[in-house]
Amino acid sequence: MQRGAMPQIFSPRADRRLRLALGLGGLAAVALIVAGFALVRSDRAWGVGEAAPQPIPFSHAIHAGEIGLDCRYCHSSVERRADAGMPTAATCLGCHSRVWSVSAQFTPLASALALGAPVTWSSVHRLPEHARFHHGAHFAAGIGCGTCHGEVAAMPRTVKARTMSMGWCLDCHRGPEAAAANPSTARIEHFGVAIPPLTRCSTCHR
Ligand code: HEC
Ligand code: HEC
Ligand code: HEC
Ligand code: HEC
Ligand code: HEC
């Protein structure tokens, strides 16, 4: 080794490798951030297409599809109230008490009936506390269930078909005339009722 001269810490080849590694690291960090944003916007991040574990393996494909029961048979307040309403154990047992009651999968129905308590279905649509939704208002405007829930009558297990994100709500609220058979303009024209813009924060937030 020569005296006086600083020994080179890295050989030129190692130096090139280090620079390459640093460069790739930077690229990877950028890719991770981009992927993060994409995930936040993707349907999967909102649970679209994912079923929830249920106490009874209920199938809309059988009940609303094959048998052809109307949605309102089980979700009876959907035309008038904010919440669509869920069937009671008695609604199910009207059909299942005689023929299928022996099966273990109906035990939760029997106990719900005995306790006078609702069956504890898991929800795949529940909005956060701060957001407000109203089924009756959308029903009156002529927006079909499928616009927001997809082809429920074809689902063996219930899944979310749309994100239900604020951006998704606003996409329609900015121009509901395109989706609604009976939008608010009709109310204004016929009854002279002024309806606040559907994009106002307080429409959906308390
Ligand atoms: C025989 C009764 C019955 C009928 C008819 C029925 N449903 Fe349901 N529905 C249920 C039950 C029970 C659940 C809870 C279990 C589940 O999610 O699969 C449910 C859940 C749902 C959910 C998810 C609720 C949540 O909180 O995530 C939607 C959306 C829904 N139903 C829409 C419909 C639509 C649209 C129709 C008509 C095409 C319909 N249902 C017909 C019984 C019924
Ligand atoms: C404009 C979109 C939209 C339409 C149209 C719509 N829903 Fe919903 N539905 C939602 C949202 C959002 C939720 C979650 C509400 C919450 O958490 O407050 C929901 C929740 C539900 C639930 C769970 C119980 C509840 O009310 O929280 C059922 C059942 C349901 N919808 C059935 C129906 C049926 C049946 C129809 C058609 C008659 C329908 N929905 C039409 C958006 C819609
Ligand atoms: C109008 C009558 C009727 C009502 C109301 C009804 N069901 Fe059914 N259910 C049926 C029939 C018919 C079948 C099909 C049986 C078969 O194919 O062997 C069935 C099948 C089922 C099955 C078996 C599904 C499978 O994969 O084999 C379950 C679980 C079930 N129903 C749960 C429920 C629940 C929970 C409710 C109430 C929310 C309900 N049913 C309401 C008539 C009804
Ligand atoms: C496909 C179009 C569409 C989608 C999607 C939609 N809405 Fe609406 N919304 C409407 C229309 C149309 C009305 C009724 C306006 C009227 O009363 O004439 C309405 C009314 C409402 C009202 C009642 C306003 C009032 O004061 O009467 C609330 C609350 C609401 N929407 C919340 C939501 C939320 C939250 C979401 C998303 C989870 C959503 N909406 C998704 C079209 C839509
Ligand atoms: C058409 C209905 C609707 C309107 C109008 C609306 N929001 Fe929302 N907002 C929602 C829904 C649904 C959620 C829950 C889903 C989500 O986080 O995207 C939400 C979520 C939020 C959140 C929480 C976001 C998070 O990451 O948790 C904030 C903050 C918010 N809204 C602010 C506002 C403000 C400010 C306005 C007015 C400029 C507004 N919103 C107007 C429906 C609405």
CSV table of C-alpha atoms and ligand atoms in Angstrom, one decimal:
chain,number,residue,atom,x,y,z
A,1,MET,CA,0.0,0.0,0.0
A,2,GLN,CA,1.3,3.5,-0.9
A,3,ARG,CA,1.9,5.7,2.1
A,4,GLY,CA,0.1,9.1,2.3
A,5,ALA,CA,-2.6,8.4,-0.2
A,6,MET,CA,-6.0,7.6,1.3
A,7,PRO,CA,-6.9,4.0,0.6
A,8,GLN,CA,-10.0,3.8,-1.5
A,9,ILE,CA,-12.8,2.6,0.6
A,10,PHE,CA,-14.8,1.1,-2.2
A,11,SER,CA,-13.4,-0.3,-5.3
A,12,PRO,CA,-14.8,1.4,-8.5
A,13,ARG,CA,-16.9,-1.7,-9.1
A,14,ALA,CA,-18.4,-1.8,-5.6
A,15,ASP,CA,-19.1,1.9,-5.9
A,16,ARG,CA,-21.1,1.3,-9.1
A,17,ARG,CA,-23.1,-1.4,-7.3
A,18,LEU,CA,-23.8,0.9,-4.4
A,19,ARG,CA,-25.1,3.6,-6.6
A,20,LEU,CA,-27.2,1.1,-8.5
A,21,ALA,CA,-28.6,-0.2,-5.2
A,22,LEU,CA,-29.4,3.3,-4.0
A,23,GLY,CA,-31.1,4.1,-7.4
A,24,LEU,CA,-33.2,1.0,-7.3
A,25,GLY,CA,-34.1,1.7,-3.6
A,26,GLY,CA,-35.4,5.1,-4.7
A,27,LEU,CA,-37.4,3.6,-7.5
A,28,ALA,CA,-38.9,1.0,-5.1
A,29,ALA,CA,-39.9,3.7,-2.7
A,30,VAL,CA,-41.7,5.6,-5.5
A,31,ALA,CA,-43.4,2.4,-6.7
A,32,LEU,CA,-44.6,1.7,-3.1
A,33,ILE,CA,-46.1,5.2,-2.8
A,34,VAL,CA,-47.8,4.8,-6.2
A,35,ALA,CA,-49.1,1.4,-5.3
A,36,GLY,CA,-50.4,2.8,-2.0
A,37,PHE,CA,-52.4,5.4,-3.8
A,38,ALA,CA,-53.8,2.9,-6.2
A,39,LEU,CA,-54.8,0.6,-3.4
A,40,VAL,CA,-56.6,3.4,-1.6
A,41,ARG,CA,-58.6,4.0,-4.8
A,42,SER,CA,-59.1,0.4,-5.7
A,43,ASP,CA,-62.3,-1.5,-5.2
A,44,ARG,CA,-60.5,-4.1,-3.1
A,45,ALA,CA,-59.5,-1.6,-0.5
A,46,TRP,CA,-63.2,-0.9,0.0
A,47,GLY,CA,-64.1,-4.6,0.4
A,48,VAL,CA,-65.9,-4.8,-2.9
A,49,GLY,CA,-66.7,-8.5,-3.8
A,50,GLU,CA,-65.9,-9.8,-0.3
A,51,ALA,CA,-68.5,-11.7,1.6
A,52,ALA,CA,-68.8,-11.6,5.4
A,53,PRO,CA,-69.1,-14.6,7.7
A,54,GLN,CA,-72.8,-15.1,8.6
A,55,PRO,CA,-74.5,-17.1,11.3
A,56,ILE,CA,-76.6,-18.8,8.7
A,57,PRO,CA,-75.4,-19.4,5.1
A,58,PHE,CA,-78.2,-17.3,3.6
A,59,SER,CA,-78.4,-17.1,-0.2
A,60,HIS,CA,-80.1,-14.3,-2.2
A,61,ALA,CA,-79.6,-16.5,-5.3
A,62,ILE,CA,-82.0,-19.0,-3.9
A,63,HIS,CA,-84.5,-16.7,-2.2
A,64,ALA,CA,-84.6,-13.6,-4.5
A,65,GLY,CA,-83.4,-15.5,-7.6
A,66,GLU,CA,-84.8,-19.1,-7.8
A,67,ILE,CA,-87.9,-18.6,-5.5
A,68,GLY,CA,-88.3,-15.0,-6.8
A,69,LEU,CA,-89.2,-13.3,-3.5
A,70,ASP,CA,-89.5,-9.6,-3.7
A,71,CYS,CA,-86.8,-7.6,-1.9
A,72,ARG,CA,-89.4,-6.0,0.3
A,73,TYR,CA,-90.6,-9.3,1.6
A,74,CYS,CA,-87.5,-9.2,3.8
A,75,HIS,CA,-86.4,-5.6,3.6
A,76,SER,CA,-89.7,-4.1,4.4
A,77,SER,CA,-88.9,-0.5,5.3
A,78,VAL,CA,-86.8,0.3,2.2
A,79,GLU,CA,-89.5,2.4,0.5
A,80,ARG,CA,-90.1,4.7,3.5
A,81,ARG,CA,-87.3,4.7,6.0
A,82,ALA,CA,-83.6,5.4,6.1
A,83,ASP,CA,-82.7,1.8,6.8
A,84,ALA,CA,-83.9,-1.0,4.5
A,85,GLY,CA,-84.9,-3.3,7.4
A,86,MET,CA,-83.9,-6.8,8.1
A,87,PRO,CA,-86.1,-9.9,8.2
A,88,THR,CA,-87.0,-11.3,11.6
A,89,ALA,CA,-86.5,-15.0,12.5
A,90,ALA,CA,-90.3,-15.4,12.2
A,91,THR,CA,-90.1,-14.3,8.5
A,92,CYS,CA,-87.7,-17.1,7.7
A,93,LEU,CA,-89.5,-19.7,9.9
A,94,GLY,CA,-92.7,-19.0,8.0
A,95,CYS,CA,-91.2,-21.3,5.4
A,96,HIS,CA,-88.4,-23.1,7.3
A,97,SER,CA,-90.2,-24.2,10.6
A,98,ARG,CA,-91.7,-27.3,9.1
A,99,VAL,CA,-89.5,-28.6,6.3
A,100,TRP,CA,-86.0,-27.6,7.2
A,101,SER,CA,-86.1,-26.8,11.0
A,102,VAL,CA,-84.2,-30.0,11.9
A,103,SER,CA,-81.1,-28.8,10.2
A,104,ALA,CA,-78.4,-27.4,12.4
A,105,GLN,CA,-77.8,-24.4,10.2
A,106,PHE,CA,-81.2,-23.0,11.3
A,107,THR,CA,-80.4,-23.1,15.1
A,108,PRO,CA,-79.7,-19.4,15.2
A,109,LEU,CA,-83.2,-18.7,13.9
A,110,ALA,CA,-84.8,-20.8,16.7
A,111,SER,CA,-82.8,-19.1,19.4
A,112,ALA,CA,-83.4,-15.7,18.0
A,113,LEU,CA,-87.1,-16.4,18.0
A,114,ALA,CA,-87.0,-17.8,21.6
A,115,LEU,CA,-85.0,-14.7,22.8
A,116,GLY,CA,-87.2,-12.3,20.8
A,117,ALA,CA,-83.9,-10.9,19.4
A,118,PRO,CA,-82.9,-10.2,15.9
A,119,VAL,CA,-80.5,-12.5,14.0
A,120,THR,CA,-77.0,-10.9,14.2
A,121,TRP,CA,-76.3,-10.7,10.4
A,122,SER,CA,-72.9,-9.1,9.5
A,123,SER,CA,-73.1,-6.1,7.2
A,124,VAL,CA,-70.9,-5.6,4.2
A,125,HIS,CA,-72.3,-2.1,3.5
A,126,ARG,CA,-72.3,-0.3,6.9
A,127,LEU,CA,-71.2,3.3,6.5
A,128,PRO,CA,-69.1,5.1,9.2
A,129,GLU,CA,-71.1,6.8,12.0
A,130,HIS,CA,-70.6,10.3,10.6
A,131,ALA,CA,-72.2,9.5,7.2
A,132,ARG,CA,-76.0,9.5,6.7
A,133,PHE,CA,-77.9,7.5,4.1
A,134,HIS,CA,-81.6,7.3,3.4
A,135,HIS,CA,-83.2,4.5,1.4
A,136,GLY,CA,-86.6,6.1,1.2
A,137,ALA,CA,-85.2,9.2,-0.6
A,138,HIS,CA,-83.5,7.1,-3.2
A,139,PHE,CA,-86.5,4.8,-3.6
A,140,ALA,CA,-88.8,7.8,-4.2
A,141,ALA,CA,-86.3,9.2,-6.8
A,142,GLY,CA,-86.7,5.9,-8.7
A,143,ILE,CA,-83.2,4.5,-8.2
A,144,GLY,CA,-83.2,0.7,-8.3
A,145,CYS,CA,-81.5,-1.5,-5.7
A,146,GLY,CA,-79.1,-2.8,-8.4
A,147,THR,CA,-77.7,0.7,-9.1
A,148,CYS,CA,-76.0,0.5,-5.7
A,149,HIS,CA,-76.0,-3.1,-4.7
A,150,GLY,CA,-75.5,-4.9,-8.0
A,151,GLU,CA,-77.3,-8.1,-9.1
A,152,VAL,CA,-78.2,-9.3,-5.5
A,153,ALA,CA,-80.6,-11.9,-6.8
A,154,ALA,CA,-77.7,-13.7,-8.4
A,155,MET,CA,-75.5,-13.7,-5.3
A,156,PRO,CA,-75.1,-17.0,-3.4
A,157,ARG,CA,-73.2,-14.9,-0.7
A,158,THR,CA,-74.0,-11.2,-0.3
A,159,VAL,CA,-71.1,-8.9,-1.4
A,160,LYS,CA,-70.7,-5.2,-1.9
A,161,ALA,CA,-70.9,-4.3,-5.6
A,162,ARG,CA,-69.8,-0.7,-5.3
A,163,THR,CA,-67.3,1.1,-3.0
A,164,MET,CA,-69.9,3.2,-1.1
A,165,SER,CA,-67.1,5.8,-0.8
A,166,MET,CA,-67.9,9.5,-0.6
A,167,GLY,CA,-66.5,9.9,-4.1
A,168,TRP,CA,-68.9,7.3,-5.4
A,169,CYS,CA,-71.9,9.0,-3.7
A,170,LEU,CA,-70.9,12.4,-5.1
A,171,ASP,CA,-70.4,11.0,-8.6
A,172,CYS,CA,-74.2,10.6,-8.7
A,173,HIS,CA,-75.2,13.5,-6.4
A,174,ARG,CA,-73.5,16.0,-8.8
A,175,GLY,CA,-75.8,15.0,-11.6
A,176,PRO,CA,-78.6,12.6,-10.3
A,177,GLU,CA,-80.8,13.3,-13.3
A,178,ALA,CA,-78.8,10.7,-15.3
A,179,ALA,CA,-79.5,7.9,-12.8
A,180,ALA,CA,-82.8,8.9,-11.2
A,181,ALA,CA,-86.1,8.2,-13.0
A,182,ASN,CA,-87.7,10.9,-10.7
A,183,PRO,CA,-85.0,13.4,-9.6
A,184,SER,CA,-85.6,16.4,-7.4
A,185,THR,CA,-86.2,18.7,-10.4
A,186,ALA,CA,-89.5,17.1,-10.7
A,187,ARG,CA,-90.3,17.9,-7.1
A,188,ILE,CA,-89.3,21.5,-7.6
A,189,GLU,CA,-91.3,21.9,-10.8
A,190,HIS,CA,-94.5,20.2,-9.4
A,191,PHE,CA,-94.5,21.4,-5.8
A,192,GLY,CA,-92.3,24.4,-5.8
A,193,VAL,CA,-90.2,22.9,-3.0
A,194,ALA,CA,-86.7,24.1,-2.9
A,195,ILE,CA,-84.3,21.2,-2.3
A,196,PRO,CA,-80.8,22.0,-1.1
A,197,PRO,CA,-78.1,20.8,-3.4
A,198,LEU,CA,-77.3,17.1,-3.0
A,199,THR,CA,-73.6,17.9,-2.8
A,200,ARG,CA,-73.9,20.0,0.4
A,201,CYS,CA,-71.9,18.4,3.2
A,202,SER,CA,-74.8,18.4,5.6
A,203,THR,CA,-76.9,16.3,3.2
A,204,CYS,CA,-74.7,13.3,4.2
A,205,HIS,CA,-72.9,14.5,7.4
A,206,ARG,CA,-74.4,15.5,10.7
B,1,HEC,C1,-85.9,-14.1,2.2
B,1,HEC,C2,-85.4,-12.9,2.7
B,1,HEC,C3,-84.7,-11.9,1.8
B,1,HEC,C4,-85.0,-11.5,0.5
B,1,HEC,C5,-86.2,-11.8,-0.3
B,1,HEC,C6,-84.0,-10.5,0.2
B,1,HEC,N1,-83.1,-10.4,1.2
B,1,HEC,FE1,-81.5,-9.2,1.2
B,1,HEC,N2,-80.9,-10.0,3.0
B,1,HEC,C7,-81.5,-11.0,3.7
B,1,HEC,C8,-80.7,-11.5,4.8
B,1,HEC,C9,-81.0,-12.6,5.7
B,1,HEC,C10,-79.5,-10.7,4.7
B,1,HEC,C11,-78.3,-10.8,5.7
B,1,HEC,C12,-77.4,-11.9,5.2
B,1,HEC,C13,-76.6,-11.6,4.0
B,1,HEC,O1,-76.0,-10.5,3.9
B,1,HEC,O2,-76.6,-12.4,3.1
B,1,HEC,C14,-79.6,-9.8,3.6
B,1,HEC,C15,-78.7,-8.8,3.2
B,1,HEC,C16,-78.9,-7.9,2.2
B,1,HEC,C17,-77.9,-6.9,1.8
B,1,HEC,C18,-76.6,-6.6,2.5
B,1,HEC,C19,-76.9,-5.8,3.8
B,1,HEC,C20,-75.7,-5.3,4.5
B,1,HEC,O3,-75.8,-4.7,5.5
B,1,HEC,O4,-74.5,-5.5,3.9
B,1,HEC,C21,-78.4,-6.3,0.7
B,1,HEC,C22,-77.8,-5.1,0.0
B,1,HEC,C23,-79.6,-6.9,0.4
B,1,HEC,N3,-79.9,-7.9,1.3
B,1,HEC,C24,-80.4,-6.6,-0.7
B,1,HEC,C25,-81.5,-7.3,-1.2
B,1,HEC,C26,-82.1,-7.1,-2.5
B,1,HEC,C27,-81.7,-6.0,-3.5
B,1,HEC,C28,-83.1,-8.0,-2.6
B,1,HEC,C29,-84.0,-8.2,-3.7
B,1,HEC,C30,-83.4,-8.5,-5.0
B,1,HEC,C31,-83.1,-8.8,-1.4
B,1,HEC,N4,-82.1,-8.3,-0.6
B,1,HEC,C32,-84.0,-9.8,-1.0
B,1,HEC,C33,-82.8,-11.5,3.3
B,1,HEC,C34,-83.4,-11.3,2.2
B,2,HEC,C1,-78.3,5.0,-3.8
B,2,HEC,C2,-77.7,3.8,-3.4
B,2,HEC,C3,-78.6,2.7,-2.8
B,2,HEC,C4,-79.8,2.2,-3.3
B,2,HEC,C5,-80.5,2.6,-4.5
B,2,HEC,C6,-80.2,1.1,-2.4
B,2,HEC,N1,-79.3,1.0,-1.4
B,2,HEC,FE1,-79.4,-0.4,0.1
B,2,HEC,N2,-77.7,0.5,1.0
B,2,HEC,C7,-77.0,1.6,0.5
B,2,HEC,C8,-76.1,2.0,1.5
B,2,HEC,C9,-75.1,3.2,1.3
B,2,HEC,C10,-76.2,1.2,2.6
B,2,HEC,C11,-75.5,1.3,4.0
B,2,HEC,C12,-76.3,2.2,4.8
B,2,HEC,C13,-75.7,2.6,6.2
B,2,HEC,O1,-74.8,2.0,6.6
B,2,HEC,O2,-76.3,3.6,6.8
B,2,HEC,C14,-77.3,0.2,2.3
B,2,HEC,C15,-77.7,-0.8,3.1
B,2,HEC,C16,-78.7,-1.7,2.8
B,2,HEC,C17,-79.1,-2.8,3.6
B,2,HEC,C18,-78.6,-3.1,5.0
B,2,HEC,C19,-79.6,-2.6,6.0
B,2,HEC,C20,-79.6,-1.1,6.2
B,2,HEC,O3,-80.5,-0.5,5.7
B,2,HEC,O4,-78.5,-0.6,6.6
B,2,HEC,C21,-80.1,-3.5,2.9
B,2,HEC,C22,-80.8,-4.7,3.4
B,2,HEC,C23,-80.3,-2.8,1.7
B,2,HEC,N3,-79.4,-1.7,1.6
B,2,HEC,C24,-81.2,-3.2,0.7
B,2,HEC,C25,-81.6,-2.4,-0.4
B,2,HEC,C26,-82.7,-2.7,-1.2
B,2,HEC,C27,-83.7,-3.9,-1.1
B,2,HEC,C28,-82.8,-1.7,-2.1
B,2,HEC,C29,-83.8,-1.5,-3.3
B,2,HEC,C30,-85.2,-1.4,-2.9
B,2,HEC,C31,-81.7,-0.8,-1.9
B,2,HEC,N4,-81.0,-1.2,-0.8
B,2,HEC,C32,-81.4,0.4,-2.6
B,2,HEC,C33,-77.2,2.1,-0.8
B,2,HEC,C34,-78.3,1.9,-1.6
B,3,HEC,C1,-91.0,-18.2,0.9
B,3,HEC,C2,-90.3,-19.3,1.6
B,3,HEC,C3,-88.9,-19.0,2.2
B,3,HEC,C4,-88.6,-18.0,3.1
B,3,HEC,C5,-89.4,-16.8,3.6
B,3,HEC,C6,-87.2,-18.3,3.4
B,3,HEC,N1,-86.7,-19.4,2.8
B,3,HEC,FE1,-84.9,-20.2,2.9
B,3,HEC,N2,-85.3,-21.5,1.5
B,3,HEC,C7,-86.6,-21.7,0.9
B,3,HEC,C8,-86.5,-22.7,-0.1
B,3,HEC,C9,-87.6,-23.2,-1.0
B,3,HEC,C10,-85.1,-23.2,-0.1
B,3,HEC,C11,-84.5,-24.1,-1.1
B,3,HEC,C12,-84.4,-25.5,-0.4
B,3,HEC,C13,-83.7,-26.4,-1.3
B,3,HEC,O1,-83.2,-26.0,-2.4
B,3,HEC,O2,-83.5,-27.6,-0.9
B,3,HEC,C14,-84.5,-22.4,0.9
B,3,HEC,C15,-83.1,-22.7,1.3
B,3,HEC,C16,-82.5,-22.1,2.4
B,3,HEC,C17,-81.3,-22.5,3.0
B,3,HEC,C18,-80.4,-23.6,2.4
B,3,HEC,C19,-79.5,-23.0,1.4
B,3,HEC,C20,-78.5,-23.9,0.7
B,3,HEC,O3,-77.5,-23.4,0.3
B,3,HEC,O4,-78.9,-25.1,0.6
B,3,HEC,C21,-81.0,-21.7,4.0
B,3,HEC,C22,-79.8,-21.7,4.9
B,3,HEC,C23,-82.1,-20.8,4.1
B,3,HEC,N3,-83.0,-21.1,3.2
B,3,HEC,C24,-82.2,-19.7,5.1
B,3,HEC,C25,-83.3,-18.8,5.1
B,3,HEC,C26,-83.3,-17.7,6.0
B,3,HEC,C27,-82.2,-17.3,6.9
B,3,HEC,C28,-84.5,-17.0,5.7
B,3,HEC,C29,-84.9,-15.7,6.3
B,3,HEC,C30,-84.1,-14.6,6.2
B,3,HEC,C31,-85.2,-17.8,4.7
B,3,HEC,N4,-84.4,-18.9,4.4
B,3,HEC,C32,-86.4,-17.4,4.3
B,3,HEC,C33,-87.7,-21.0,1.2
B,3,HEC,C34,-87.8,-19.9,2.0
B,4,HEC,C1,-77.3,6.7,-8.5
B,4,HEC,C2,-77.4,8.0,-7.9
B,4,HEC,C3,-77.1,8.2,-6.4
B,4,HEC,C4,-76.2,7.6,-5.6
B,4,HEC,C5,-75.1,6.6,-6.0
B,4,HEC,C6,-76.3,8.1,-4.3
B,4,HEC,N1,-77.4,9.0,-4.2
B,4,HEC,FE1,-78.1,9.9,-2.6
B,4,HEC,N2,-79.6,10.7,-3.7
B,4,HEC,C7,-79.8,10.6,-5.0
B,4,HEC,C8,-81.1,11.2,-5.4
B,4,HEC,C9,-81.6,11.3,-6.8
B,4,HEC,C10,-81.6,11.7,-4.2
B,4,HEC,C11,-83.0,12.3,-4.1
B,4,HEC,C12,-83.1,13.7,-4.3
B,4,HEC,C13,-84.6,14.1,-4.1
B,4,HEC,O1,-85.0,14.0,-3.0
B,4,HEC,O2,-85.2,14.4,-5.1
B,4,HEC,C14,-80.7,11.4,-3.1
B,4,HEC,C15,-80.9,11.7,-1.8
B,4,HEC,C16,-80.0,11.5,-0.8
B,4,HEC,C17,-80.2,11.9,0.6
B,4,HEC,C18,-81.5,12.6,1.2
B,4,HEC,C19,-81.4,14.0,0.9
B,4,HEC,C20,-82.6,14.7,1.6
B,4,HEC,O3,-82.4,15.6,2.4
B,4,HEC,O4,-83.7,14.3,1.2
B,4,HEC,C21,-79.2,11.4,1.3
B,4,HEC,C22,-78.9,11.6,2.8
B,4,HEC,C23,-78.3,10.8,0.4
B,4,HEC,N3,-78.8,10.8,-0.9
B,4,HEC,C24,-77.1,10.2,0.7
B,4,HEC,C25,-76.3,9.4,-0.1
B,4,HEC,C26,-75.1,8.7,0.2
B,4,HEC,C27,-74.4,8.8,1.6
B,4,HEC,C28,-74.7,8.0,-0.8
B,4,HEC,C29,-73.5,7.1,-1.0
B,4,HEC,C30,-73.3,6.1,0.1
B,4,HEC,C31,-75.6,8.3,-1.9
B,4,HEC,N4,-76.6,9.1,-1.5
B,4,HEC,C32,-75.5,7.7,-3.2
B,4,HEC,C33,-79.0,9.9,-5.9
B,4,HEC,C34,-77.9,9.1,-5.5
B,5,HEC,C1,-73.5,12.4,-1.0
B,5,HEC,C2,-73.0,12.2,0.3
B,5,HEC,C3,-71.9,12.9,0.8
B,5,HEC,C4,-71.6,14.3,0.7
B,5,HEC,C5,-72.5,15.3,0.0
B,5,HEC,C6,-70.4,14.6,1.5
B,5,HEC,N1,-69.9,13.4,2.0
B,5,HEC,FE1,-68.2,13.2,3.1
B,5,HEC,N2,-68.5,11.1,3.2
B,5,HEC,C7,-69.6,10.5,2.7
B,5,HEC,C8,-69.5,9.1,2.9
B,5,HEC,C9,-70.4,8.0,2.5
B,5,HEC,C10,-68.3,8.9,3.7
B,5,HEC,C11,-67.7,7.6,4.2
B,5,HEC,C12,-66.9,6.9,3.1
B,5,HEC,C13,-65.6,7.5,2.8
B,5,HEC,O1,-64.8,7.7,3.7
B,5,HEC,O2,-65.4,7.9,1.6
B,5,HEC,C14,-67.7,10.2,3.8
B,5,HEC,C15,-66.5,10.5,4.5
B,5,HEC,C16,-66.1,11.8,4.7
B,5,HEC,C17,-64.9,12.1,5.6
B,5,HEC,C18,-64.0,11.1,6.2
B,5,HEC,C19,-63.0,10.6,5.3
B,5,HEC,C20,-62.1,9.5,5.9
B,5,HEC,O3,-61.1,9.2,5.3
B,5,HEC,O4,-62.5,8.9,6.9
B,5,HEC,C21,-64.8,13.4,5.6
B,5,HEC,C22,-63.7,14.2,6.3
B,5,HEC,C23,-65.8,14.0,4.8
B,5,HEC,N3,-66.6,13.0,4.3
B,5,HEC,C24,-66.0,15.4,4.6
B,5,HEC,C25,-67.0,15.9,3.8
B,5,HEC,C26,-67.1,17.3,3.4
B,5,HEC,C27,-66.3,18.4,4.0
B,5,HEC,C28,-68.2,17.5,2.6
B,5,HEC,C29,-68.7,18.7,1.9
B,5,HEC,C30,-67.8,19.4,1.1
B,5,HEC,C31,-68.7,16.1,2.4
B,5,HEC,N4,-68.0,15.2,3.1
B,5,HEC,C32,-69.8,15.8,1.6
B,5,HEC,C33,-70.7,11.0,2.0
B,5,HEC,C34,-70.8,12.4,1.6
